[in-house]
Amino acid sequence: MRDSNRLQRLQQRPLWDFALALYAKPGVEHACLILQDEAGVDVCELLFHCWLYEHGLAAEPGPLKAIREERCRWQQQVTAPLRQLRRGLKPQAAQSESISTLRKTLQTAEIQAERENLQCWQQWALLSSEQEVSVIKGSINQHNIAQWLQDTLFLLPLDNFSSQAPRVREDIQSAFLALASQLDRCESPR
């Protein structure tokens, strides 16, 4: 069941604005970077699910698959190469003003690519049916939002990532908890 009030609130608070506000909260940037670099999480998708959560909504797994694949291609073909170039120039940028300027230009392009990605996620949610994005059933509270995000983003439980060192798994779980602690509780369905 979709709640028209929730849909209106999604339209009133664009995903980009939500993402900027959440990312600025204490610990969120660090948590997102750990999840991106250590667990391969698409931070744009992560922010999308957080945005839906704060509105008491969740994307259904089946319909999510197609948009996830489309957005993953974007991340791999556009955002990730820009990020790799920017990060690769970091040592040289410390010694060259022109390379530092180039690095800032790449960062601006990377942020624009992420913004475009978030806008596509938002558009999908706004145009989706109630079978694709629905009101969250039951209560997802601060204690289990980290687990819900983890389950939403990973097909397998984190414990099944056998190649990950225990420290890395702990860092990933801590990152999910840090992120969850900064989310407002979703409202009960009306």
mmCIF file with all atom_site columns, N, CA and C in Angstrom, residues 9-48:
data_model
loop_
_atom_site.group_PDB
_atom_site.id
_atom_site.type_symbol
_atom_site.label_atom_id
_atom_site.label_alt_id
_atom_site.label_comp_id
_atom_site.label_asym_id
_atom_site.label_entity_id
_atom_site.label_seq_id
_atom_site.pdbx_PDB_ins_code
_atom_site.Cartn_x
_atom_site.Cartn_y
_atom_site.Cartn_z
_atom_site.occupancy
_atom_site.B_iso_or_equiv
_atom_site.pdbx_formal_charge
_atom_site.auth_seq_id
_atom_site.auth_comp_id
_atom_site.auth_asym_id
_atom_site.auth_atom_id
_atom_site.pdbx_PDB_model_num
ATOM 1   N N  . ARG A 1 9  ? 5.844  13.709 0.398  1.00 0.00 ? 9  ARG A N  1
ATOM 2   C CA . ARG A 1 9  ? 7.047  14.071 1.155  1.00 0.00 ? 9  ARG A CA 1
ATOM 3   C C  . ARG A 1 9  ? 8.308  13.699 0.376  1.00 0.00 ? 9  ARG A C  1
ATOM 4   N N  . LEU A 1 10 ? 8.278  12.575 -0.362 1.00 0.00 ? 10 LEU A N  1
ATOM 5   C CA . LEU A 1 10 ? 9.413  12.232 -1.212 1.00 0.00 ? 10 LEU A CA 1
ATOM 6   C C  . LEU A 1 10 ? 9.654  13.327 -2.245 1.00 0.00 ? 10 LEU A C  1
ATOM 7   N N  . GLN A 1 11 ? 8.570  13.827 -2.810 1.00 0.00 ? 11 GLN A N  1
ATOM 8   C CA . GLN A 1 11 ? 8.686  14.874 -3.825 1.00 0.00 ? 11 GLN A CA 1
ATOM 9   C C  . GLN A 1 11 ? 9.170  16.192 -3.220 1.00 0.00 ? 11 GLN A C  1
ATOM 10  N N  . GLN A 1 12 ? 8.802  16.452 -1.971 1.00 0.00 ? 12 GLN A N  1
ATOM 11  C CA . GLN A 1 12 ? 9.173  17.710 -1.319 1.00 0.00 ? 12 GLN A CA 1
ATOM 12  C C  . GLN A 1 12 ? 10.622 17.723 -0.837 1.00 0.00 ? 12 GLN A C  1
ATOM 13  N N  . ARG A 1 13 ? 11.191 16.566 -0.567 1.00 0.00 ? 13 ARG A N  1
ATOM 14  C CA . ARG A 1 13 ? 12.578 16.500 -0.117 1.00 0.00 ? 13 ARG A CA 1
ATOM 15  C C  . ARG A 1 13 ? 13.368 15.634 -1.092 1.00 0.00 ? 13 ARG A C  1
ATOM 16  N N  . PRO A 1 14 ? 13.929 16.267 -2.117 1.00 0.00 ? 14 PRO A N  1
ATOM 17  C CA . PRO A 1 14 ? 14.667 15.509 -3.125 1.00 0.00 ? 14 PRO A CA 1
ATOM 18  C C  . PRO A 1 14 ? 15.783 14.668 -2.500 1.00 0.00 ? 14 PRO A C  1
ATOM 19  N N  . LEU A 1 15 ? 16.069 13.552 -3.119 1.00 0.00 ? 15 LEU A N  1
ATOM 20  C CA . LEU A 1 15 ? 17.100 12.647 -2.649 1.00 0.00 ? 15 LEU A CA 1
ATOM 21  C C  . LEU A 1 15 ? 18.446 13.355 -2.528 1.00 0.00 ? 15 LEU A C  1
ATOM 22  N N  . TRP A 1 16 ? 18.766 14.220 -3.472 1.00 0.00 ? 16 TRP A N  1
ATOM 23  C CA . TRP A 1 16 ? 20.042 14.944 -3.427 1.00 0.00 ? 16 TRP A CA 1
ATOM 24  C C  . TRP A 1 16 ? 20.151 15.782 -2.151 1.00 0.00 ? 16 TRP A C  1
ATOM 25  N N  . ASP A 1 17 ? 19.104 16.514 -1.816 1.00 0.00 ? 17 ASP A N  1
ATOM 26  C CA . ASP A 1 17 ? 19.119 17.338 -0.601 1.00 0.00 ? 17 ASP A CA 1
ATOM 27  C C  . ASP A 1 17 ? 19.245 16.466 0.645  1.00 0.00 ? 17 ASP A C  1
ATOM 28  N N  . PHE A 1 18 ? 18.496 15.357 0.668  1.00 0.00 ? 18 PHE A N  1
ATOM 29  C CA . PHE A 1 18 ? 18.587 14.423 1.785  1.00 0.00 ? 18 PHE A CA 1
ATOM 30  C C  . PHE A 1 18 ? 20.007 13.885 1.910  1.00 0.00 ? 18 PHE A C  1
ATOM 31  N N  . ALA A 1 19 ? 20.593 13.477 0.769  1.00 0.00 ? 19 ALA A N  1
ATOM 32  C CA . ALA A 1 19 ? 21.932 12.889 0.771  1.00 0.00 ? 19 ALA A CA 1
ATOM 33  C C  . ALA A 1 19 ? 22.965 13.872 1.306  1.00 0.00 ? 19 ALA A C  1
ATOM 34  N N  . LEU A 1 20 ? 22.889 15.122 0.878  1.00 0.00 ? 20 LEU A N  1
ATOM 35  C CA . LEU A 1 20 ? 23.833 16.126 1.369  1.00 0.00 ? 20 LEU A CA 1
ATOM 36  C C  . LEU A 1 20 ? 23.698 16.327 2.872  1.00 0.00 ? 20 LEU A C  1
ATOM 37  N N  . ALA A 1 21 ? 22.470 16.390 3.357  1.00 0.00 ? 21 ALA A N  1
ATOM 38  C CA . ALA A 1 21 ? 22.241 16.597 4.789  1.00 0.00 ? 21 ALA A CA 1
ATOM 39  C C  . ALA A 1 21 ? 22.723 15.394 5.605  1.00 0.00 ? 21 ALA A C  1
ATOM 40  N N  . LEU A 1 22 ? 22.416 14.193 5.142  1.00 0.00 ? 22 LEU A N  1
ATOM 41  C CA . LEU A 1 22 ? 22.840 12.995 5.868  1.00 0.00 ? 22 LEU A CA 1
ATOM 42  C C  . LEU A 1 22 ? 24.355 12.864 5.844  1.00 0.00 ? 22 LEU A C  1
ATOM 43  N N  . TYR A 1 23 ? 24.963 13.081 4.703  1.00 0.00 ? 23 TYR A N  1
ATOM 44  C CA . TYR A 1 23 ? 26.410 12.929 4.539  1.00 0.00 ? 23 TYR A CA 1
ATOM 45  C C  . TYR A 1 23 ? 27.177 13.894 5.445  1.00 0.00 ? 23 TYR A C  1
ATOM 46  N N  . ALA A 1 24 ? 26.564 15.031 5.759  1.00 0.00 ? 24 ALA A N  1
ATOM 47  C CA . ALA A 1 24 ? 27.215 16.032 6.609  1.00 0.00 ? 24 ALA A CA 1
ATOM 48  C C  . ALA A 1 24 ? 27.130 15.694 8.102  1.00 0.00 ? 24 ALA A C  1
ATOM 49  N N  . LYS A 1 25 ? 26.309 14.718 8.460  1.00 0.00 ? 25 LYS A N  1
ATOM 50  C CA . LYS A 1 25 ? 26.171 14.355 9.874  1.00 0.00 ? 25 LYS A CA 1
ATOM 51  C C  . LYS A 1 25 ? 27.427 13.633 10.359 1.00 0.00 ? 25 LYS A C  1
ATOM 52  N N  . PRO A 1 26 ? 27.714 13.744 11.662 1.00 0.00 ? 26 PRO A N  1
ATOM 53  C CA . PRO A 1 26 ? 28.927 13.122 12.212 1.00 0.00 ? 26 PRO A CA 1
ATOM 54  C C  . PRO A 1 26 ? 29.008 11.621 11.928 1.00 0.00 ? 26 PRO A C  1
ATOM 55  N N  . GLY A 1 27 ? 30.145 11.210 11.390 1.00 0.00 ? 27 GLY A N  1
ATOM 56  C CA . GLY A 1 27 ? 30.417 9.802  11.162 1.00 0.00 ? 27 GLY A CA 1
ATOM 57  C C  . GLY A 1 27 ? 29.876 9.220  9.875  1.00 0.00 ? 27 GLY A C  1
ATOM 58  N N  . VAL A 1 28 ? 28.984 9.922  9.192  1.00 0.00 ? 28 VAL A N  1
ATOM 59  C CA . VAL A 1 28 ? 28.342 9.354  7.999  1.00 0.00 ? 28 VAL A CA 1
ATOM 60  C C  . VAL A 1 28 ? 29.313 9.274  6.825  1.00 0.00 ? 28 VAL A C  1
ATOM 61  N N  . GLU A 1 29 ? 30.060 10.334 6.567  1.00 0.00 ? 29 GLU A N  1
ATOM 62  C CA . GLU A 1 29 ? 31.011 10.296 5.449  1.00 0.00 ? 29 GLU A CA 1
ATOM 63  C C  . GLU A 1 29 ? 31.994 9.136  5.635  1.00 0.00 ? 29 GLU A C  1
ATOM 64  N N  . HIS A 1 30 ? 32.561 9.005  6.817  1.00 0.00 ? 30 HIS A N  1
ATOM 65  C CA . HIS A 1 30 ? 33.511 7.927  7.099  1.00 0.00 ? 30 HIS A CA 1
ATOM 66  C C  . HIS A 1 30 ? 32.852 6.558  6.915  1.00 0.00 ? 30 HIS A C  1
ATOM 67  N N  . ALA A 1 31 ? 31.635 6.405  7.432  1.00 0.00 ? 31 ALA A N  1
ATOM 68  C CA . ALA A 1 31 ? 30.914 5.133  7.299  1.00 0.00 ? 31 ALA A CA 1
ATOM 69  C C  . ALA A 1 31 ? 30.666 4.806  5.826  1.00 0.00 ? 31 ALA A C  1
ATOM 70  N N  . CYS A 1 32 ? 30.251 5.797  5.052  1.00 0.00 ? 32 CYS A N  1
ATOM 71  C CA . CYS A 1 32 ? 29.983 5.571  3.621  1.00 0.00 ? 32 CYS A CA 1
ATOM 72  C C  . CYS A 1 32 ? 31.256 5.166  2.879  1.00 0.00 ? 32 CYS A C  1
ATOM 73  N N  . LEU A 1 33 ? 32.373 5.802  3.212  1.00 0.00 ? 33 LEU A N  1
ATOM 74  C CA . LEU A 1 33 ? 33.627 5.469  2.541  1.00 0.00 ? 33 LEU A CA 1
ATOM 75  C C  . LEU A 1 33 ? 34.094 4.060  2.896  1.00 0.00 ? 33 LEU A C  1
ATOM 76  N N  . ILE A 1 34 ? 33.907 3.647  4.148  1.00 0.00 ? 34 ILE A N  1
ATOM 77  C CA . ILE A 1 34 ? 34.246 2.269  4.534  1.00 0.00 ? 34 ILE A CA 1
ATOM 78  C C  . ILE A 1 34 ? 33.381 1.290  3.756  1.00 0.00 ? 34 ILE A C  1
ATOM 79  N N  . LEU A 1 35 ? 32.075 1.559  3.712  1.00 0.00 ? 35 LEU A N  1
ATOM 80  C CA . LEU A 1 35 ? 31.169 0.655  2.995  1.00 0.00 ? 35 LEU A CA 1
ATOM 81  C C  . LEU A 1 35 ? 31.490 0.613  1.502  1.00 0.00 ? 35 LEU A C  1
ATOM 82  N N  . GLN A 1 36 ? 31.864 1.748  0.932  1.00 0.00 ? 36 GLN A N  1
ATOM 83  C CA . GLN A 1 36 ? 32.217 1.804  -0.487 1.00 0.00 ? 36 GLN A CA 1
ATOM 84  C C  . GLN A 1 36 ? 33.533 1.062  -0.747 1.00 0.00 ? 36 GLN A C  1
ATOM 85  N N  . ASP A 1 37 ? 34.554 1.375  0.033  1.00 0.00 ? 37 ASP A N  1
ATOM 86  C CA . ASP A 1 37 ? 35.889 0.851  -0.246 1.00 0.00 ? 37 ASP A CA 1
ATOM 87  C C  . ASP A 1 37 ? 36.110 -0.573 0.255  1.00 0.00 ? 37 ASP A C  1
ATOM 88  N N  . GLU A 1 38 ? 35.508 -0.925 1.377  1.00 0.00 ? 38 GLU A N  1
ATOM 89  C CA . GLU A 1 38 ? 35.749 -2.248 1.968  1.00 0.00 ? 38 GLU A CA 1
ATOM 90  C C  . GLU A 1 38 ? 34.701 -3.288 1.554  1.00 0.00 ? 38 GLU A C  1
ATOM 91  N N  . ALA A 1 39 ? 33.465 -2.836 1.312  1.00 0.00 ? 39 ALA A N  1
ATOM 92  C CA . ALA A 1 39 ? 32.388 -3.788 1.018  1.00 0.00 ? 39 ALA A CA 1
ATOM 93  C C  . ALA A 1 39 ? 31.837 -3.648 -0.400 1.00 0.00 ? 39 ALA A C  1
ATOM 94  N N  . GLY A 1 40 ? 32.320 -2.661 -1.152 1.00 0.00 ? 40 GLY A N  1
ATOM 95  C CA . GLY A 1 40 ? 31.844 -2.484 -2.515 1.00 0.00 ? 40 GLY A CA 1
ATOM 96  C C  . GLY A 1 40 ? 30.418 -1.959 -2.613 1.00 0.00 ? 40 GLY A C  1
ATOM 97  N N  . VAL A 1 41 ? 29.947 -1.306 -1.550 1.00 0.00 ? 41 VAL A N  1
ATOM 98  C CA . VAL A 1 41 ? 28.589 -0.769 -1.535 1.00 0.00 ? 41 VAL A CA 1
ATOM 99  C C  . VAL A 1 41 ? 28.511 0.459  -2.434 1.00 0.00 ? 41 VAL A C  1
ATOM 100 N N  . ASP A 1 42 ? 27.464 0.545  -3.217 1.00 0.00 ? 42 ASP A N  1
ATOM 101 C CA . ASP A 1 42 ? 27.179 1.738  -4.013 1.00 0.00 ? 42 ASP A CA 1
ATOM 102 C C  . ASP A 1 42 ? 26.565 2.750  -3.053 1.00 0.00 ? 42 ASP A C  1
ATOM 103 N N  . VAL A 1 43 ? 27.312 3.774  -2.713 1.00 0.00 ? 43 VAL A N  1
ATOM 104 C CA . VAL A 1 43 ? 26.854 4.751  -1.729 1.00 0.00 ? 43 VAL A CA 1
ATOM 105 C C  . VAL A 1 43 ? 25.584 5.457  -2.194 1.00 0.00 ? 43 VAL A C  1
ATOM 106 N N  . CYS A 1 44 ? 25.447 5.663  -3.489 1.00 0.00 ? 44 CYS A N  1
ATOM 107 C CA . CYS A 1 44 ? 24.211 6.285  -3.985 1.00 0.00 ? 44 CYS A CA 1
ATOM 108 C C  . CYS A 1 44 ? 23.010 5.397  -3.691 1.00 0.00 ? 44 CYS A C  1
ATOM 109 N N  . GLU A 1 45 ? 23.156 4.096  -3.903 1.00 0.00 ? 45 GLU A N  1
ATOM 110 C CA . GLU A 1 45 ? 22.053 3.196  -3.577 1.00 0.00 ? 45 GLU A CA 1
ATOM 111 C C  . GLU A 1 45 ? 21.807 3.174  -2.073 1.00 0.00 ? 45 GLU A C  1
ATOM 112 N N  . LEU A 1 46 ? 22.859 3.162  -1.295 1.00 0.00 ? 46 LEU A N  1
ATOM 113 C CA . LEU A 1 46 ? 22.734 3.203  0.161  1.00 0.00 ? 46 LEU A CA 1
ATOM 114 C C  . LEU A 1 46 ? 21.943 4.433  0.602  1.00 0.00 ? 46 LEU A C  1
ATOM 115 N N  . LEU A 1 47 ? 22.289 5.592  0.067  1.00 0.00 ? 47 LEU A N  1
ATOM 116 C CA . LEU A 1 47 ? 21.589 6.831  0.416  1.00 0.00 ? 47 LEU A CA 1
ATOM 117 C C  . LEU A 1 47 ? 20.132 6.786  -0.042 1.00 0.00 ? 47 LEU A C  1
ATOM 118 N N  . PHE A 1 48 ? 19.892 6.171  -1.192 1.00 0.00 ? 48 PHE A N  1
ATOM 119 C CA . PHE A 1 48 ? 18.529 5.992  -1.696 1.00 0.00 ? 48 PHE A CA 1
ATOM 120 C C  . PHE A 1 48 ? 17.683 5.203  -0.701 1.00 0.00 ? 48 PHE A C  1
#
